PDB file of C-alpha atoms in Angstrom:
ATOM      1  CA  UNK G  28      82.337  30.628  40.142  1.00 40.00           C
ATOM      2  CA  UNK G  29      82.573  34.260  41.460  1.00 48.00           C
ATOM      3  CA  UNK G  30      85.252  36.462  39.611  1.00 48.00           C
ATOM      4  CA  UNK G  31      86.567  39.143  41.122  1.00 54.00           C
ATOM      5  CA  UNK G  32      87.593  42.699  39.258  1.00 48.00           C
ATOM      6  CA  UNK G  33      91.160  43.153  37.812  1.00 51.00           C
ATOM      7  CA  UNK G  34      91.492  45.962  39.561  1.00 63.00           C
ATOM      8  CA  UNK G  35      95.301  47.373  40.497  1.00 68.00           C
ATOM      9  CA  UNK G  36      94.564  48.850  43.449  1.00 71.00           C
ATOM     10  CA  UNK G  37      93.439  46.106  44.983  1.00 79.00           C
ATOM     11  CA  UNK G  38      96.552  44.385  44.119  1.00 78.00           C
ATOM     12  CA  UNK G  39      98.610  47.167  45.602  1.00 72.00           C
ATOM     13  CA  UNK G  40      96.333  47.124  48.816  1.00 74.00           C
ATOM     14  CA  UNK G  41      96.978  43.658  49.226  1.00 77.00           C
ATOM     15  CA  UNK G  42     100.495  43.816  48.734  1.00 75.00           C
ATOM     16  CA  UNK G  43     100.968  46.740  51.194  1.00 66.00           C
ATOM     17  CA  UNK G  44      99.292  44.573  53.976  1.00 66.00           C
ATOM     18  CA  UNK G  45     102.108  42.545  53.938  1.00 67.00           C
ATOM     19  CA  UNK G  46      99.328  39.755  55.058  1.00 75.00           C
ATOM     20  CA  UNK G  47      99.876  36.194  53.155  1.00 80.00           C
ATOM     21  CA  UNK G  48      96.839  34.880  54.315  1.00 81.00           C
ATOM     22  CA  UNK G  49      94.917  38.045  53.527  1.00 82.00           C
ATOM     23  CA  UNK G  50      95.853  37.563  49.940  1.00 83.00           C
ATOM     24  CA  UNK G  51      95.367  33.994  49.883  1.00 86.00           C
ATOM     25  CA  UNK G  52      91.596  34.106  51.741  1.00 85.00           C
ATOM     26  CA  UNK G  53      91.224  37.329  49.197  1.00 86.00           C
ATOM     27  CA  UNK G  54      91.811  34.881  46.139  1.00 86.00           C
ATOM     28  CA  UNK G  55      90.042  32.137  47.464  1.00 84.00           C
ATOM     29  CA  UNK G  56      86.647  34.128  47.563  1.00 85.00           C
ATOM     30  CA  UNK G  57      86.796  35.520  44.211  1.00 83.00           C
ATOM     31  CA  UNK G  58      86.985  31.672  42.860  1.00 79.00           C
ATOM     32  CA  UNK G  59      84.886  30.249  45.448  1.00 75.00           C
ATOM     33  CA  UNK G  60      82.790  32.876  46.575  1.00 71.00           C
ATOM     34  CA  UNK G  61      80.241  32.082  49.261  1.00 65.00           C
ATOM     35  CA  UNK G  62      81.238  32.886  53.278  1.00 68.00           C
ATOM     36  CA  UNK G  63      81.980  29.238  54.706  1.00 78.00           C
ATOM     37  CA  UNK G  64      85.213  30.063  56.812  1.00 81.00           C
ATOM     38  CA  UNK G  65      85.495  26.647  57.903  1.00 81.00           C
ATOM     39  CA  UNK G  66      85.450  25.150  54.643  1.00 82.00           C
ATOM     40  CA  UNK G  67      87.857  28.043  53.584  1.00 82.00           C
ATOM     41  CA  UNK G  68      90.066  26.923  56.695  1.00 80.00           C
ATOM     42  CA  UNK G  69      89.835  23.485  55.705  1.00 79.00           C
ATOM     43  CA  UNK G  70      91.228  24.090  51.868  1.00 81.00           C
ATOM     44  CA  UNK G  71      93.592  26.628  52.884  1.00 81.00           C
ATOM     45  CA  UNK G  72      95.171  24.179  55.979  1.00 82.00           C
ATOM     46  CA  UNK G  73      94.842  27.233  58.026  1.00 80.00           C
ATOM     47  CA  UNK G  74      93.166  27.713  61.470  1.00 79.00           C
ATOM     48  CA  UNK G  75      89.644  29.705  61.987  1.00 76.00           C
ATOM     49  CA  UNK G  76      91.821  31.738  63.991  1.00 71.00           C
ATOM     50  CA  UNK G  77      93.735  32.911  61.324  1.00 76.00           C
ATOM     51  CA  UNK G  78      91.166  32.531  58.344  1.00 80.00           C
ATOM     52  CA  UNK G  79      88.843  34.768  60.997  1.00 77.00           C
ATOM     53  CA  UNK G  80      91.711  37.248  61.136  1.00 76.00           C
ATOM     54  CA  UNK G  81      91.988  37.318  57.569  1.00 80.00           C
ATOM     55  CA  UNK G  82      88.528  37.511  57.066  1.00 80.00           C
ATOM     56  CA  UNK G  83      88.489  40.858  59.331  1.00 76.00           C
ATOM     57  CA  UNK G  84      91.342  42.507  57.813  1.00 77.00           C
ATOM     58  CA  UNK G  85      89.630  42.369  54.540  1.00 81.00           C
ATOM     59  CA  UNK G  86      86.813  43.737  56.075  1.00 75.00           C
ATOM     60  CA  UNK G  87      88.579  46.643  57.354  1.00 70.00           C
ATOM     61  CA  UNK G  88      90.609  46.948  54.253  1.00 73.00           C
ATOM     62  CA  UNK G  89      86.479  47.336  52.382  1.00 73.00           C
ATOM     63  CA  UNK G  90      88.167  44.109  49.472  1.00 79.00           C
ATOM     64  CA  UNK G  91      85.854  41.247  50.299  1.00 76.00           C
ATOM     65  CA  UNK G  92      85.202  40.501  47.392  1.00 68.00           C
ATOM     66  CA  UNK G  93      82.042  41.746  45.943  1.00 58.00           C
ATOM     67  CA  UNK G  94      82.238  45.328  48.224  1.00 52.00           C
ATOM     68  CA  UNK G  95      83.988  46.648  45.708  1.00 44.00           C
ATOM     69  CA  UNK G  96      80.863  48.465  43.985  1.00 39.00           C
ATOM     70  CA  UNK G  97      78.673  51.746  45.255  1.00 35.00           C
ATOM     71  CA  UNK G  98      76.628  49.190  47.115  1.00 37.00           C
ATOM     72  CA  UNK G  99      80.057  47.394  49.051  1.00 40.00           C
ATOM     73  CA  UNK G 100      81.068  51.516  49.445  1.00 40.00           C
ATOM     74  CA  UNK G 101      78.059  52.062  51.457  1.00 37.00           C
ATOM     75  CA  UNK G 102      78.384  48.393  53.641  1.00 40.00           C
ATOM     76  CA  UNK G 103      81.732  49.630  54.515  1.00 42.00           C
ATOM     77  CA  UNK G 104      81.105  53.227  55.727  1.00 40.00           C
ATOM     78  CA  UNK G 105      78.503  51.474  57.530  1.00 41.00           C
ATOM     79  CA  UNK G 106      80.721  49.381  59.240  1.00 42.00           C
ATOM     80  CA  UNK G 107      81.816  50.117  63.284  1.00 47.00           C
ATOM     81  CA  UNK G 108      85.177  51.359  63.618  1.00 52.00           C
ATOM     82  CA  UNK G 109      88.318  48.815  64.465  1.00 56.00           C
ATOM     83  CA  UNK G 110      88.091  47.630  68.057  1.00 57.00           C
ATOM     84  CA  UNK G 111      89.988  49.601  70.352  1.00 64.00           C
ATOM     85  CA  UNK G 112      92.166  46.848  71.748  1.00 74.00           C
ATOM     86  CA  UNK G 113      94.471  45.363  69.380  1.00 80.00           C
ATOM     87  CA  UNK G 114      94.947  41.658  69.144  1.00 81.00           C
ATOM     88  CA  UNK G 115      97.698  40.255  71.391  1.00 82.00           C
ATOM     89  CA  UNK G 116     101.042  38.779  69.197  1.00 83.00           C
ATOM     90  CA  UNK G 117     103.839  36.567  70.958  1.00 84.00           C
ATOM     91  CA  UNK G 118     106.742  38.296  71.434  1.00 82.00           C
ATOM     92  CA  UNK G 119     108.769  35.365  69.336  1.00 83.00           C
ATOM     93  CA  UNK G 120     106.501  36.087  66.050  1.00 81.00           C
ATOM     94  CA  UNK G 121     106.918  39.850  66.292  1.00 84.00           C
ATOM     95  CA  UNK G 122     111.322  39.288  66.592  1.00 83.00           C
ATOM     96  CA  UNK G 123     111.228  37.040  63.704  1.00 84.00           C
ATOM     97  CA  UNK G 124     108.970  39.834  61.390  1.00 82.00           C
ATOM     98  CA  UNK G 125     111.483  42.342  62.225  1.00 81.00           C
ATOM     99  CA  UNK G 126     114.158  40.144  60.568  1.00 83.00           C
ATOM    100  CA  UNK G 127     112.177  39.019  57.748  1.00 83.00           C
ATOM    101  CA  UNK G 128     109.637  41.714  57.021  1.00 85.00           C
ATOM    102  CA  UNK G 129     111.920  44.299  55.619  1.00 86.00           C
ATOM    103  CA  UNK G 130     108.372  46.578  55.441  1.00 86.00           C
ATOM    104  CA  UNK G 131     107.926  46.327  59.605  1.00 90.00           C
ATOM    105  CA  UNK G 132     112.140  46.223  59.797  1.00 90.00           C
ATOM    106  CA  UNK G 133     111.891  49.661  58.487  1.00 91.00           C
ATOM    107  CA  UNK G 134     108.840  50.779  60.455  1.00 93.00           C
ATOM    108  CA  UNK G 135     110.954  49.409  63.914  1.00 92.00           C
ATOM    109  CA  UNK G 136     113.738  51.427  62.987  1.00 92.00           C
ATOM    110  CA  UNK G 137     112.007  54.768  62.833  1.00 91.00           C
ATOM    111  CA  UNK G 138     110.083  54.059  65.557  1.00 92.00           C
ATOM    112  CA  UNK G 139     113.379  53.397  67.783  1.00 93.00           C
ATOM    113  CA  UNK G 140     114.906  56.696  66.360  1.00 90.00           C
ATOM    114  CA  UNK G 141     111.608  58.701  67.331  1.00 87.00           C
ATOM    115  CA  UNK G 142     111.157  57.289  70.642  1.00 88.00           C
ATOM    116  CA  UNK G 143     114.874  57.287  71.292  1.00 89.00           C
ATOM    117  CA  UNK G 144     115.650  53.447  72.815  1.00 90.00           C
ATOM    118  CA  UNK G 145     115.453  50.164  71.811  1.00 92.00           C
ATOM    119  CA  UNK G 146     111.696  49.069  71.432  1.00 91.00           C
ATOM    120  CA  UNK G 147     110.351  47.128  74.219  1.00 91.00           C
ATOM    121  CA  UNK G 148     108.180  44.118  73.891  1.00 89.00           C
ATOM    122  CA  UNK G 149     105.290  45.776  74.506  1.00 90.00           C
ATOM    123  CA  UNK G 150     106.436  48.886  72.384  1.00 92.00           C
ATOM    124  CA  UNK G 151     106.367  46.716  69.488  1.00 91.00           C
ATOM    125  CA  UNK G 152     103.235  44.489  70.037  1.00 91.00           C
ATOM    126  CA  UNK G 153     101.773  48.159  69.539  1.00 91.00           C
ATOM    127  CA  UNK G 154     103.794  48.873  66.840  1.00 93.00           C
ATOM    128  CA  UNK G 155     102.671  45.817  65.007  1.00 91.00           C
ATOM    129  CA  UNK G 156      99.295  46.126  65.764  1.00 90.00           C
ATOM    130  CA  UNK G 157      99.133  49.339  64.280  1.00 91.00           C
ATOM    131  CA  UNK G 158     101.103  47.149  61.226  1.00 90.00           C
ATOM    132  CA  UNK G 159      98.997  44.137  61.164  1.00 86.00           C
ATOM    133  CA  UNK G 160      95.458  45.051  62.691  1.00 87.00           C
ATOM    134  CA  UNK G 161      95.122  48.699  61.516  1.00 87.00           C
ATOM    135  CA  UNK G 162      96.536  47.724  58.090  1.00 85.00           C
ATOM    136  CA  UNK G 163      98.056  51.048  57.754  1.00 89.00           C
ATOM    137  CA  UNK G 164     100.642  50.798  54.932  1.00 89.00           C
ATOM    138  CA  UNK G 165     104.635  51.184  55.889  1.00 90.00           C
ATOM    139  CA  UNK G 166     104.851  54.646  54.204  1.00 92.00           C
ATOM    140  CA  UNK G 167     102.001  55.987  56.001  1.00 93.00           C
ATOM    141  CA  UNK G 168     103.029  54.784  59.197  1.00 94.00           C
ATOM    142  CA  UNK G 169     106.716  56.182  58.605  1.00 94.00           C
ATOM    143  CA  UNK G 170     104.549  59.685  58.156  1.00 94.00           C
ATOM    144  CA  UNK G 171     102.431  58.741  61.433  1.00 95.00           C
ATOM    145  CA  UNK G 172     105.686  58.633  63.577  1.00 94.00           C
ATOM    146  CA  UNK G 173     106.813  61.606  62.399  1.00 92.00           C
ATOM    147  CA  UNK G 174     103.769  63.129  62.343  1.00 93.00           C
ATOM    148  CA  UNK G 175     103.191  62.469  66.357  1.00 93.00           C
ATOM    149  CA  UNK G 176     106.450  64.228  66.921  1.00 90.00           C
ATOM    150  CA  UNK G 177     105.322  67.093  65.382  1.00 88.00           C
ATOM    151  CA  UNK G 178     102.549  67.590  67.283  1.00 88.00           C
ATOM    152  CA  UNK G 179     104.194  66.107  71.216  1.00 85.00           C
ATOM    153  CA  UNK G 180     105.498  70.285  71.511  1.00 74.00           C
ATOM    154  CA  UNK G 181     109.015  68.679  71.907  1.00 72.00           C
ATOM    155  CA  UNK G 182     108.854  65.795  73.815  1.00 83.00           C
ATOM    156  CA  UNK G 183     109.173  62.283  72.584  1.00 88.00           C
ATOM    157  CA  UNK G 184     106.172  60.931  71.846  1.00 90.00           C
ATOM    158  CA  UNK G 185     104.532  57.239  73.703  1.00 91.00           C
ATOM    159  CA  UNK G 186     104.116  54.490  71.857  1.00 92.00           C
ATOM    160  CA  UNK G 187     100.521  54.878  73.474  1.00 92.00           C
ATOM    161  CA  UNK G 188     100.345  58.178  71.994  1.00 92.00           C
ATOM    162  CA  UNK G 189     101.148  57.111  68.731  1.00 94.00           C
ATOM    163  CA  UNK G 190      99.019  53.798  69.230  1.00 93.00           C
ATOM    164  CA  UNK G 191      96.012  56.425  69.685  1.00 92.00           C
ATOM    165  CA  UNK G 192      96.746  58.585  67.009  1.00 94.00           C
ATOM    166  CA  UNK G 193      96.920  55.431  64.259  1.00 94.00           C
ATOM    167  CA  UNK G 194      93.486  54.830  65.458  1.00 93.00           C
ATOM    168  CA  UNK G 195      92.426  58.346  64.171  1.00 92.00           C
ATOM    169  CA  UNK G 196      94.316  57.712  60.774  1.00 93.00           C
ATOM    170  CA  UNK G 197      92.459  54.258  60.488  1.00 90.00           C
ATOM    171  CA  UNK G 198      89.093  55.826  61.154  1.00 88.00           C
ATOM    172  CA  UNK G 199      89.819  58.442  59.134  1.00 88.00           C
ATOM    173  CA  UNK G 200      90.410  55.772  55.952  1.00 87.00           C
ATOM    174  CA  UNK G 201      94.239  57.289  55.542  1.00 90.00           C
ATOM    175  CA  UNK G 202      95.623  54.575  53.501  1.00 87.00           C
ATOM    176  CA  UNK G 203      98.093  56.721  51.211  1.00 90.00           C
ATOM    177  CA  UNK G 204     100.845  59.474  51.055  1.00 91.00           C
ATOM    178  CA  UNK G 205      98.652  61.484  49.596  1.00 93.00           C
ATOM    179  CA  UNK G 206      95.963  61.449  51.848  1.00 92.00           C
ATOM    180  CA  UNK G 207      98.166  61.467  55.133  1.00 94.00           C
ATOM    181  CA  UNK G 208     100.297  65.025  53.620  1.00 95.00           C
ATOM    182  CA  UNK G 209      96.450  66.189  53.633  1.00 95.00           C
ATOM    183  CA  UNK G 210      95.685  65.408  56.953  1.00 94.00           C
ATOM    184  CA  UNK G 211      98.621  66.858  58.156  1.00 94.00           C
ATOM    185  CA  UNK G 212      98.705  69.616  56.403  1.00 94.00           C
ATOM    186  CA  UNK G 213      94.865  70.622  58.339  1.00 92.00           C
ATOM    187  CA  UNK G 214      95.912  69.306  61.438  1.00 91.00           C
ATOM    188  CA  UNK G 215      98.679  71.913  61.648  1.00 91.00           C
ATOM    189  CA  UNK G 216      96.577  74.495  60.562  1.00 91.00           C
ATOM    190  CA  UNK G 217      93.947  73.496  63.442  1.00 90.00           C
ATOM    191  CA  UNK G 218      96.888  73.777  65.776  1.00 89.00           C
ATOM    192  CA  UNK G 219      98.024  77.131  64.337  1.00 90.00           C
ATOM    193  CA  UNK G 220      94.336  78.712  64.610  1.00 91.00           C
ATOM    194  CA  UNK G 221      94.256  77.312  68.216  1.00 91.00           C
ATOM    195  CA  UNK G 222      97.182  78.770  69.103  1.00 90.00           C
ATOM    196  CA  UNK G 223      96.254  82.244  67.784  1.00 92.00           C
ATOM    197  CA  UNK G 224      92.755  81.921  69.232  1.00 92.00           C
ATOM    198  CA  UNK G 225      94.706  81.039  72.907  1.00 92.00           C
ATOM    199  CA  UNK G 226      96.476  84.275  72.202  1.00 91.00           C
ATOM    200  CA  UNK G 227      93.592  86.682  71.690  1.00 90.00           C
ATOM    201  CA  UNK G 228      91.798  84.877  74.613  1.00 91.00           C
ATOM    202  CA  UNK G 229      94.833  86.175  76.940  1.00 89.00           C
ATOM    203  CA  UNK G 230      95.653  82.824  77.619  1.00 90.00           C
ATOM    204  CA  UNK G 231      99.506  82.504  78.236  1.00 87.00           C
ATOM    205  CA  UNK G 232     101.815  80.047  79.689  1.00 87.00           C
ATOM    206  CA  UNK G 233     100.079  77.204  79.780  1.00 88.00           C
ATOM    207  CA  UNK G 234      97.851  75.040  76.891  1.00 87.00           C
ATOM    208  CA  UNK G 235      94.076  75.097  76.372  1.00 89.00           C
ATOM    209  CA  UNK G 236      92.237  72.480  78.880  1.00 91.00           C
ATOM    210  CA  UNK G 237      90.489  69.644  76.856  1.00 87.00           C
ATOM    211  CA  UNK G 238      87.013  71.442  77.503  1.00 92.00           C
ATOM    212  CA  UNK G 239      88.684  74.759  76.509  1.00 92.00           C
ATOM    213  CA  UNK G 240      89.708  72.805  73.293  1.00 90.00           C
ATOM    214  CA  UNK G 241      85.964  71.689  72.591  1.00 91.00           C
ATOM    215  CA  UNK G 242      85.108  74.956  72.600  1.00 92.00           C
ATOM    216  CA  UNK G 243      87.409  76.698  70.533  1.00 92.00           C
ATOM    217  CA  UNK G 244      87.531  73.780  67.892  1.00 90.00           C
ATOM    218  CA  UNK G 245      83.525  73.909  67.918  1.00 92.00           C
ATOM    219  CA  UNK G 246      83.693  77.697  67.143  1.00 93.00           C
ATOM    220  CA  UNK G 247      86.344  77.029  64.156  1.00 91.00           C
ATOM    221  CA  UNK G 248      83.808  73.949  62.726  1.00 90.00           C
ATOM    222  CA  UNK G 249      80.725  76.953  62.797  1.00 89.00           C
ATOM    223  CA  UNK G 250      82.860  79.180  61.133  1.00 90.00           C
ATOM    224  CA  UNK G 251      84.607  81.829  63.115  1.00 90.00           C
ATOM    225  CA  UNK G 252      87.557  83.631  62.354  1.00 87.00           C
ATOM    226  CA  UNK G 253      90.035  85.181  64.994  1.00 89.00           C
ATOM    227  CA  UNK G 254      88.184  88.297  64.541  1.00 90.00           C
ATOM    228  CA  UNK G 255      84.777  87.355  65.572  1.00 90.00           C
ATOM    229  CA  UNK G 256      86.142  85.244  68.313  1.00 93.00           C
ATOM    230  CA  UNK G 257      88.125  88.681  69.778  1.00 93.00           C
ATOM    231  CA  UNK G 258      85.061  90.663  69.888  1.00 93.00           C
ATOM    232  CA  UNK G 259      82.834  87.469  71.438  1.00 93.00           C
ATOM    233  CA  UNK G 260      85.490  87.373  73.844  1.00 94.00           C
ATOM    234  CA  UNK G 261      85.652  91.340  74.562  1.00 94.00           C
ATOM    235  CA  UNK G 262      82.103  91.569  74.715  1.00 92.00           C
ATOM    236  CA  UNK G 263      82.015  88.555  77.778  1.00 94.00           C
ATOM    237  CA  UNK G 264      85.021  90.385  79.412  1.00 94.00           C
ATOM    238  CA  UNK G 265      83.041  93.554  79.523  1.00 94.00           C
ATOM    239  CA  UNK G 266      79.337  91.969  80.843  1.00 94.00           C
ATOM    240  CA  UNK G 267      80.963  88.993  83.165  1.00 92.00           C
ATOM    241  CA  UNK G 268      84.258  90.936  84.341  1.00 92.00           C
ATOM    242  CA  UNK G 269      86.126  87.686  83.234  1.00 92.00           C
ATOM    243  CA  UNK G 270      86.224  84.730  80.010  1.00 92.00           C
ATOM    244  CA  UNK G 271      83.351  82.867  80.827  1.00 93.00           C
ATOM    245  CA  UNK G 272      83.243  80.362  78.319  1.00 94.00           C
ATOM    246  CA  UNK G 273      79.552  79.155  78.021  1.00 94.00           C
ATOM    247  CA  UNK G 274      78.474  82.918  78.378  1.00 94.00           C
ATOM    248  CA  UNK G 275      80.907  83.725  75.108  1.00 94.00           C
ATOM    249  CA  UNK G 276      79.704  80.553  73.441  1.00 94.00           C
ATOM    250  CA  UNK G 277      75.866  81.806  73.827  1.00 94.00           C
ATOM    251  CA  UNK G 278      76.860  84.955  71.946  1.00 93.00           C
ATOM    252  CA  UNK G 279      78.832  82.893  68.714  1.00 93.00           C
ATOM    253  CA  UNK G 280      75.898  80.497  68.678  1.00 93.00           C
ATOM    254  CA  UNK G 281      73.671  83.467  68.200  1.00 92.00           C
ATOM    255  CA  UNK G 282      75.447  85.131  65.842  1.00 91.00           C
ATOM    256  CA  UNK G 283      75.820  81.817  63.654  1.00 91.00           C
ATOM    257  CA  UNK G 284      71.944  81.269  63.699  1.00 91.00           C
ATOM    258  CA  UNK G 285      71.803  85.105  62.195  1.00 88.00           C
ATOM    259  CA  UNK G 286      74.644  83.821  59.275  1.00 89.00           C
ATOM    260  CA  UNK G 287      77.086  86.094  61.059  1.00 88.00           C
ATOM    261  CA  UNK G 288      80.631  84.434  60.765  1.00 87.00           C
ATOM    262  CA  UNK G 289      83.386  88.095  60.335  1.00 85.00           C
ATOM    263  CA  UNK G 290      83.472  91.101  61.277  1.00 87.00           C
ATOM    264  CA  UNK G 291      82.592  92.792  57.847  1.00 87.00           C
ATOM    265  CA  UNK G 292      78.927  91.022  58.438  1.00 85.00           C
ATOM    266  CA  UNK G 293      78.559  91.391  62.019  1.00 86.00           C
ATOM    267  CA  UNK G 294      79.595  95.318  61.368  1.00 85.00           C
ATOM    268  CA  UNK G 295      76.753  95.841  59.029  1.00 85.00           C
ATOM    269  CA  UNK G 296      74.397  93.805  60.855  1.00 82.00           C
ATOM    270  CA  UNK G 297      74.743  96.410  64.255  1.00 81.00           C
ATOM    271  CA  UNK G 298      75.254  99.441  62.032  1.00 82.00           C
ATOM    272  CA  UNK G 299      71.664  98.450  60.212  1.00 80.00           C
ATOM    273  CA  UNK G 300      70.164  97.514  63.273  1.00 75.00           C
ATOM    274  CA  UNK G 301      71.164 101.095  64.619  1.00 70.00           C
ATOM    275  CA  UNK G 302      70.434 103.273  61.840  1.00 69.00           C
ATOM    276  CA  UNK G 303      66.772 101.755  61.594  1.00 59.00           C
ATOM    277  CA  UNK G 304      65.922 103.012  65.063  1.00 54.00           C
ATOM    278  CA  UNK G 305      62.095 102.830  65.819  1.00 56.00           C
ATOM    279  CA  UNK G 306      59.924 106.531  65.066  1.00 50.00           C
ATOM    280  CA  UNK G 307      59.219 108.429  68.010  1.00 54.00           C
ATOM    281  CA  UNK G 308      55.899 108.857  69.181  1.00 53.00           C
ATOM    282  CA  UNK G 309      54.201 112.722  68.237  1.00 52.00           C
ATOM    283  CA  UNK G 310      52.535 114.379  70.918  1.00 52.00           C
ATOM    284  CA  UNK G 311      48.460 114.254  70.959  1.00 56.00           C
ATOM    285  CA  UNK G 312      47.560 117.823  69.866  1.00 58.00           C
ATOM    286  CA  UNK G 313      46.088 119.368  73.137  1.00 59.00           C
ATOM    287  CA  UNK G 314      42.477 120.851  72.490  1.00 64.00           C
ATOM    288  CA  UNK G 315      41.422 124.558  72.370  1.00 63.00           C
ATOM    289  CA  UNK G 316      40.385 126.317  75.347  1.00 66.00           C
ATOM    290  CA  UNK G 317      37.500 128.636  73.094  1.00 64.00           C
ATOM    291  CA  UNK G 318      36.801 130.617  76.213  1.00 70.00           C
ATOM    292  CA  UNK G 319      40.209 131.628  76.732  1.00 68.00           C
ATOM    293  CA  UNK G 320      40.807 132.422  73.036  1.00 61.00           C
ATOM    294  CA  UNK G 321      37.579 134.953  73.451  1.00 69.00           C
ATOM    295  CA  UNK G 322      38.754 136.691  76.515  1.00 70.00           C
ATOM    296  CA  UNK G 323      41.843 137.528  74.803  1.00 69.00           C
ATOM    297  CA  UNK G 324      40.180 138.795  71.373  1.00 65.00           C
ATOM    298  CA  UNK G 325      38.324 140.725  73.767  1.00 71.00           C
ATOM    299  CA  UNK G 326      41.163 142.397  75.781  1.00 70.00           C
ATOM    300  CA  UNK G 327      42.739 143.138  72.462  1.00 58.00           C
TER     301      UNK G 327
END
């Protein structure tokens, strides 16, 4: 008989998946062990369907029991992301959790607030798929919605867009407060440092394209400050006669392979690279004409 670890986090993950047969399937393996789904399905008087469900949830969640160790860490990181279509609920299952699950109750109502109507039924088969098949916790879906209006510039947000965005938090493993006030916290920094690096590119009145975004966000993973960035973006103005992007990029790239990343460094690389300016070349000595020297010792 397999035993699994007494572990209170696992408990609490459990709890927040607000997923009966998650817990049940969860406490079944640790006595059991062994991965015979049907025979699970069979002692459990469940479905495959569901017991396969289950089964993937605690996958996703990294508790099957037994991955709990370094070795289950590495499995799991290993693992392919959650598929991008979520499973499909009946409309009559996802009305009767919103009266009963006072978890997804609460997660409705802040979604209806942010989006501004009444959910529609396909509004919250998203809503609960991001719930039930992401197994993002309530709390850190409450910060997801109000996270995405943050970061809509002032409109109100999709479900779609907010759909898309829980995918990021799932792949990204953001299972707590904690870590979602992190990932904020960067991700408006990102925006800030785009927006200042839009500014000193003269871009105004309208947002970076998505290749334009690739760019700039590829320059801010290398390394580059706002100051760097200016004077990459001076330097194409002044060869090109415009921003051409691939012809600015060549010059950052360069300067990263040199371990140039501010100003300070790429200052005192061109000011060494000046001052050690190659020797010039001294004259061959011409020979002496003797005969000419004679005549004049002569004349004197």
């Amino acid at each position: 008989m397999q035993s699994c670890p007494q572990d209170k986090s696992i408990a609490e993950a459990l709890i927040a998946a607000h997923d009966g047969d998650v817990a049940l399937l969860y406490i079944y393996l640790c006595r059991r062990g062994g991965e015979d789904l049907e025979q699970a399905a069979r002692e459990l008087c469940r479905t495959m369907g569901e017991i396969n469900a289950a089964w993937e949830k605690l996958q996703r969640m990294g508790l099957l029991p037994g991955e709990q160790g370094p070795q289950g860490k590495a499995e799991q990181a290993a693992r392919p992301a959650p598929s991008e279509e979520l499973p499909e609920y009946e409309t009559e299952d996802l009305v009767r959790r919103s009266r009963e699950d006072a978890g997804f109750s609460a997660i409705v109502t802040e979604a209806q607030k942010v989006l501004g109507h009444v959910l529609s039924s396909s509004d919250l088969k998203r809503l609960f798929g991001i719930y039930d098949y992401l197994a993002l916790p309530p709390e850190v879906i409450l910060m997801l919605l109000n996270h995405c209006v943050g970061i809509s510039q002032g409109r109100r947000p999709s479900m779609r867009f907010i759909e898309k965005e829980a995918y990021v938090w799932a792949n990204r493993e953001i299972l707590s407060l904690e870590q979602a006030e992190e990932y904020i916290r960067s991700s408006r920094q990102r925006r800030e440092d785009m927006g200042r690096i839009k500014e000193s590119l003269g871009i105004r009145g309208r947002e970076l394209t998505a290749t334009e975004q690739k760019y700039v966000a590829s320059w801010l993973d290398l390394g580059f400050g706002e100051d760097c960035i200016s004077v990459a973006y001076d330097r194409t103005v002044t060869n090109t006669g415009a921003l051409k992007w691939n012809y600015m990029n060549k010059i950052l790239l360069s300067w990263h392979e040199k371990g140039i990343h501010d100003i300070l460094q790429l200052e005192e690389k061109e000011s060494r690279r000046k001052t050690v300016a190659p020797a010039r070349t001294k004259a061959p000595d011409k020979p002496i004409d003797m005969d000419a020297l004679r005549a004049i010792v002569e004349k004197m």
